[in-house]
Structure formats: structure tokens, C-alpha cells
mmCIF file of C-alpha atoms in Angstrom:
data_model
loop_
_atom_site.group_PDB
_atom_site.id
_atom_site.type_symbol
_atom_site.label_atom_id
_atom_site.label_comp_id
_atom_site.label_asym_id
_atom_site.label_seq_id
_atom_site.Cartn_x
_atom_site.Cartn_y
_atom_site.Cartn_z
ATOM 1 C CA UNK T 495 -24.863 26.226 119.007
ATOM 2 C CA UNK T 496 -24.247 23.343 116.622
ATOM 3 C CA UNK T 497 -26.410 20.315 116.703
ATOM 4 C CA UNK T 498 -25.108 16.824 117.233
ATOM 5 C CA UNK T 499 -25.720 15.929 113.557
ATOM 6 C CA UNK T 500 -23.672 18.898 112.310
ATOM 7 C CA UNK T 501 -20.779 18.047 114.622
ATOM 8 C CA UNK T 502 -20.909 14.437 113.509
ATOM 9 C CA UNK T 503 -20.893 15.493 109.850
ATOM 10 C CA UNK T 504 -17.896 17.803 110.393
ATOM 11 C CA UNK T 505 -16.026 15.012 112.182
ATOM 12 C CA UNK T 506 -16.727 12.669 109.265
ATOM 13 C CA UNK T 507 -15.427 15.231 106.783
ATOM 14 C CA UNK T 508 -12.247 15.761 108.827
ATOM 15 C CA UNK T 509 -11.772 11.992 109.093
ATOM 16 C CA UNK T 510 -12.295 11.471 105.343
ATOM 17 C CA UNK T 511 -9.825 14.236 104.447
ATOM 18 C CA UNK T 512 -7.291 12.911 106.950
ATOM 19 C CA UNK T 513 -7.544 9.373 105.538
ATOM 20 C CA UNK T 514 -7.213 10.659 101.981
ATOM 21 C CA UNK T 515 -4.074 12.616 102.843
ATOM 22 C CA UNK T 516 -2.680 9.736 104.916
ATOM 23 C CA UNK T 517 -3.021 7.339 101.961
ATOM 24 C CA UNK T 518 -0.827 9.668 99.871
ATOM 25 C CA UNK T 519 1.957 10.055 102.443
ATOM 26 C CA UNK T 520 4.724 7.452 102.759
ATOM 27 C CA UNK T 521 5.769 6.254 106.185
ATOM 28 C CA UNK T 522 9.305 7.513 106.802
ATOM 29 C CA UNK T 523 10.133 4.495 108.935
ATOM 30 C CA UNK T 524 8.556 1.715 106.830
ATOM 31 C CA UNK T 525 9.069 3.236 103.373
ATOM 32 C CA UNK T 526 6.778 0.849 101.543
ATOM 33 C CA UNK T 527 3.557 1.643 103.400
ATOM 34 C CA UNK T 528 1.426 4.736 103.652
ATOM 35 C CA UNK T 529 1.041 6.270 107.082
ATOM 36 C CA UNK T 530 -2.596 5.147 106.987
ATOM 37 C CA UNK T 531 -1.543 1.478 106.822
ATOM 38 C CA UNK T 532 1.531 1.691 109.052
ATOM 39 C CA UNK T 533 1.520 1.239 112.817
ATOM 40 C CA UNK T 534 4.961 2.780 113.335
ATOM 41 C CA UNK T 535 5.204 5.523 115.955
ATOM 42 C CA UNK T 536 6.089 8.166 113.352
ATOM 43 C CA UNK T 537 3.047 7.189 111.255
ATOM 44 C CA UNK T 538 0.743 7.587 114.249
ATOM 45 C CA UNK T 539 2.258 11.011 114.983
ATOM 46 C CA UNK T 540 1.903 12.088 111.338
ATOM 47 C CA UNK T 541 -1.759 11.009 111.258
ATOM 48 C CA UNK T 542 -2.383 13.115 114.382
ATOM 49 C CA UNK T 543 -0.496 16.049 112.851
ATOM 50 C CA UNK T 544 -2.639 15.834 109.707
ATOM 51 C CA UNK T 545 -5.865 15.818 111.733
ATOM 52 C CA UNK T 546 -4.662 18.789 113.790
ATOM 53 C CA UNK T 547 -3.787 20.728 110.639
ATOM 54 C CA UNK T 548 -7.215 19.979 109.112
ATOM 55 C CA UNK T 549 -8.972 21.165 112.285
ATOM 56 C CA UNK T 550 -6.814 24.306 112.198
ATOM 57 C CA UNK T 551 -8.383 25.064 108.812
ATOM 58 C CA UNK T 552 -5.429 24.252 106.539
ATOM 59 C CA UNK T 553 -6.041 23.060 102.973
ATOM 60 C CA UNK T 554 -4.798 19.712 101.686
ATOM 61 C CA UNK T 555 -2.193 21.508 99.580
ATOM 62 C CA UNK T 556 -0.843 23.368 102.622
ATOM 63 C CA UNK T 557 -0.636 20.122 104.600
ATOM 64 C CA UNK T 558 1.250 18.338 101.778
ATOM 65 C CA UNK T 559 3.607 21.322 101.532
ATOM 66 C CA UNK T 560 4.294 21.247 105.276
ATOM 67 C CA UNK T 561 5.003 17.503 105.221
ATOM 68 C CA UNK T 562 7.268 17.920 102.192
ATOM 69 C CA UNK T 563 9.157 20.783 103.850
ATOM 70 C CA UNK T 564 9.681 18.835 107.067
ATOM 71 C CA UNK T 565 10.384 15.327 105.690
ATOM 72 C CA UNK T 566 11.514 15.894 102.093
ATOM 73 C CA UNK T 567 9.869 15.200 98.752
ATOM 74 C CA UNK T 568 10.160 11.413 99.177
ATOM 75 C CA UNK T 569 7.476 11.442 101.876
ATOM 76 C CA UNK T 570 4.854 12.007 99.164
ATOM 77 C CA UNK T 571 3.814 9.163 96.877
ATOM 78 C CA UNK T 572 3.150 11.617 94.021
ATOM 79 C CA UNK T 573 6.183 13.884 93.689
ATOM 80 C CA UNK T 574 5.749 17.193 91.931
ATOM 81 C CA UNK T 575 6.483 17.323 88.208
ATOM 82 C CA UNK T 576 9.517 19.500 87.493
ATOM 83 C CA UNK T 577 12.513 19.504 85.158
ATOM 84 C CA UNK T 578 14.331 16.787 87.107
ATOM 85 C CA UNK T 579 11.397 14.349 87.132
ATOM 86 C CA UNK T 580 10.638 15.153 83.483
ATOM 87 C CA UNK T 581 14.213 14.219 82.553
ATOM 88 C CA UNK T 582 13.900 11.026 84.565
ATOM 89 C CA UNK T 583 10.648 10.003 82.859
ATOM 90 C CA UNK T 584 11.720 11.040 79.351
ATOM 91 C CA UNK T 585 15.252 9.568 79.398
ATOM 92 C CA UNK T 586 14.128 6.076 78.248
ATOM 93 C CA UNK T 587 12.412 7.645 75.232
ATOM 94 C CA UNK T 588 15.520 9.641 74.374
ATOM 95 C CA UNK T 589 17.737 6.545 74.665
ATOM 96 C CA UNK T 590 15.327 4.463 72.551
ATOM 97 C CA UNK T 591 15.213 7.225 69.942
ATOM 98 C CA UNK T 592 19.006 7.417 69.816
ATOM 99 C CA UNK T 593 19.296 3.637 69.429
ATOM 100 C CA UNK T 594 16.643 3.684 66.690
ATOM 101 C CA UNK T 595 18.465 6.508 64.925
ATOM 102 C CA UNK T 596 21.791 4.657 64.984
ATOM 103 C CA UNK T 597 20.105 1.491 63.738
ATOM 104 C CA UNK T 598 18.347 3.353 60.892
ATOM 105 C CA UNK T 599 21.567 5.129 59.928
ATOM 106 C CA UNK T 600 23.560 1.878 59.755
ATOM 107 C CA UNK T 601 20.798 0.216 57.710
ATOM 108 C CA UNK T 602 20.806 3.186 55.346
ATOM 109 C CA UNK T 603 24.588 3.060 55.023
ATOM 110 C CA UNK T 604 24.518 -0.675 54.266
ATOM 111 C CA UNK T 605 21.873 -0.222 51.573
ATOM 112 C CA UNK T 606 23.520 2.838 50.061
ATOM 113 C CA UNK T 607 26.885 1.048 49.882
ATOM 114 C CA UNK T 608 25.307 -1.865 47.985
ATOM 115 C CA UNK T 609 23.619 0.543 45.608
ATOM 116 C CA UNK T 610 26.880 2.407 44.992
ATOM 117 C CA UNK T 611 28.654 -0.892 44.319
ATOM 118 C CA UNK T 612 25.930 -1.931 41.871
ATOM 119 C CA UNK T 613 26.137 1.406 40.077
ATOM 120 C CA UNK T 614 29.897 1.107 39.857
ATOM 121 C CA UNK T 615 29.491 -2.386 38.387
ATOM 122 C CA UNK T 616 27.103 -1.063 35.734
ATOM 123 C CA UNK T 617 29.453 1.813 34.928
ATOM 124 C CA UNK T 618 32.365 -0.598 34.569
ATOM 125 C CA UNK T 619 34.292 0.611 37.598
ATOM 126 C CA UNK T 620 36.307 -2.309 39.014
ATOM 127 C CA UNK T 621 35.363 -3.454 42.498
ATOM 128 C CA UNK T 622 37.801 -3.850 45.340
ATOM 129 C CA UNK T 623 38.255 -7.389 46.713
ATOM 130 C CA UNK T 624 36.129 -6.507 49.779
ATOM 131 C CA UNK T 625 33.363 -5.122 47.544
ATOM 132 C CA UNK T 626 33.477 -8.275 45.407
ATOM 133 C CA UNK T 627 33.128 -10.420 48.528
ATOM 134 C CA UNK T 628 30.193 -8.320 49.754
ATOM 135 C CA UNK T 629 28.448 -8.522 46.380
ATOM 136 C CA UNK T 630 28.917 -12.311 46.264
ATOM 137 C CA UNK T 631 27.478 -12.639 49.767
ATOM 138 C CA UNK T 632 24.454 -10.588 48.771
ATOM 139 C CA UNK T 633 23.877 -12.198 45.389
ATOM 140 C CA UNK T 634 24.555 -15.831 46.305
ATOM 141 C CA UNK T 635 21.300 -17.603 47.202
ATOM 142 C CA UNK T 636 21.165 -19.505 50.481
ATOM 143 C CA UNK T 637 21.832 -23.253 50.304
ATOM 144 C CA UNK T 638 18.729 -25.260 49.486
ATOM 145 C CA UNK T 639 17.095 -27.465 52.052
ATOM 146 C CA UNK T 640 16.534 -30.362 49.628
ATOM 147 C CA UNK T 641 18.985 -32.763 51.333
ATOM 148 C CA UNK T 642 17.252 -32.234 54.675
ATOM 149 C CA UNK T 643 13.861 -32.879 53.118
ATOM 150 C CA UNK T 644 15.024 -36.042 51.374
ATOM 151 C CA UNK T 645 16.529 -37.318 54.626
ATOM 152 C CA UNK T 646 13.179 -36.613 56.359
ATOM 153 C CA UNK T 647 11.260 -38.415 53.642
ATOM 154 C CA UNK T 648 13.501 -41.480 53.919
ATOM 155 C CA UNK T 649 13.267 -41.519 57.687
ATOM 156 C CA UNK T 650 9.502 -40.969 57.891
ATOM 157 C CA UNK T 651 8.768 -43.383 55.043
ATOM 158 C CA UNK T 652 7.167 -40.809 52.732
#
């Protein structure tokens, strides 16, 4: 015969396991709350189901599996990691890598075209009008800011 202290300890263990599982299960009616926090009828029934399963000797994994089978994968806050979720999590990295690759390729093409034009100039190969315009854009220094500075000096009295 079990003593009162042993029964109390077992009840505390069952309660702790039930609360832990309940915090990781989404309320199917509320959606944004766990069944531990929700007061919806379905949440109360699920909490009772979890406690019954624990008292029947089921492991946490078996209880999660049963809930997932009955209510779908969305009932769990931590879905299992498979090929579909991996693709979902890795797709931003793939897109960022593709964008970075395109950007690097266009930068390389711009630089290589300028280098080819410069080599052609050195070799004496005539440039096309578009190449001449590009070379002038690259080689022409930006306009100086001297007029703006002199205007500021006159205005501020310096």
C-alpha cells in the first residue's frame, strides 16, 4: 500500500508533465494560446485527455504523436523537422544567395567591360560611341563643391 507522501509525489509528477505538454500544444479554437492558458472547452478537454494518457502510462512522445494524429501537425508549437520545413527555413538563404550572386556577376561584368575598353584603347582599337561615352563618364571627375562652399562662407560671414 502506498503512503500518502508517495501518492502526493506521483500526483505532482503527473501534474508537472501535463502542464509541460499543455504548454507545447496550441489551442485549436483560440490558435494563439496554448491549451494551458486557454479556457476554451476544447482546451479543457485536451488537458484532461493529456492527464488521462499520462496516468495510463504513455510517454510524452506518444501523447504528442496522438495529438498530432488527431488534430494535425499545427496543434504542436514545435513542428517536426522534415524536408518541407527545411525548405521553408532555408528558402530565404537561397534567395539571398541568388541575389548576391546576380549582384556580384553584374559588378564583375561592369569592371571587366571597363578593363577591356581600357586595353582596347592602349592597343589602339577604336572605341564605339557608347564605349566612348562610358569611358568619359568613368574618367570625368565629379563637379567640385567650391561654389557651394563659397556661398556658405559669404552667408555665414566666414
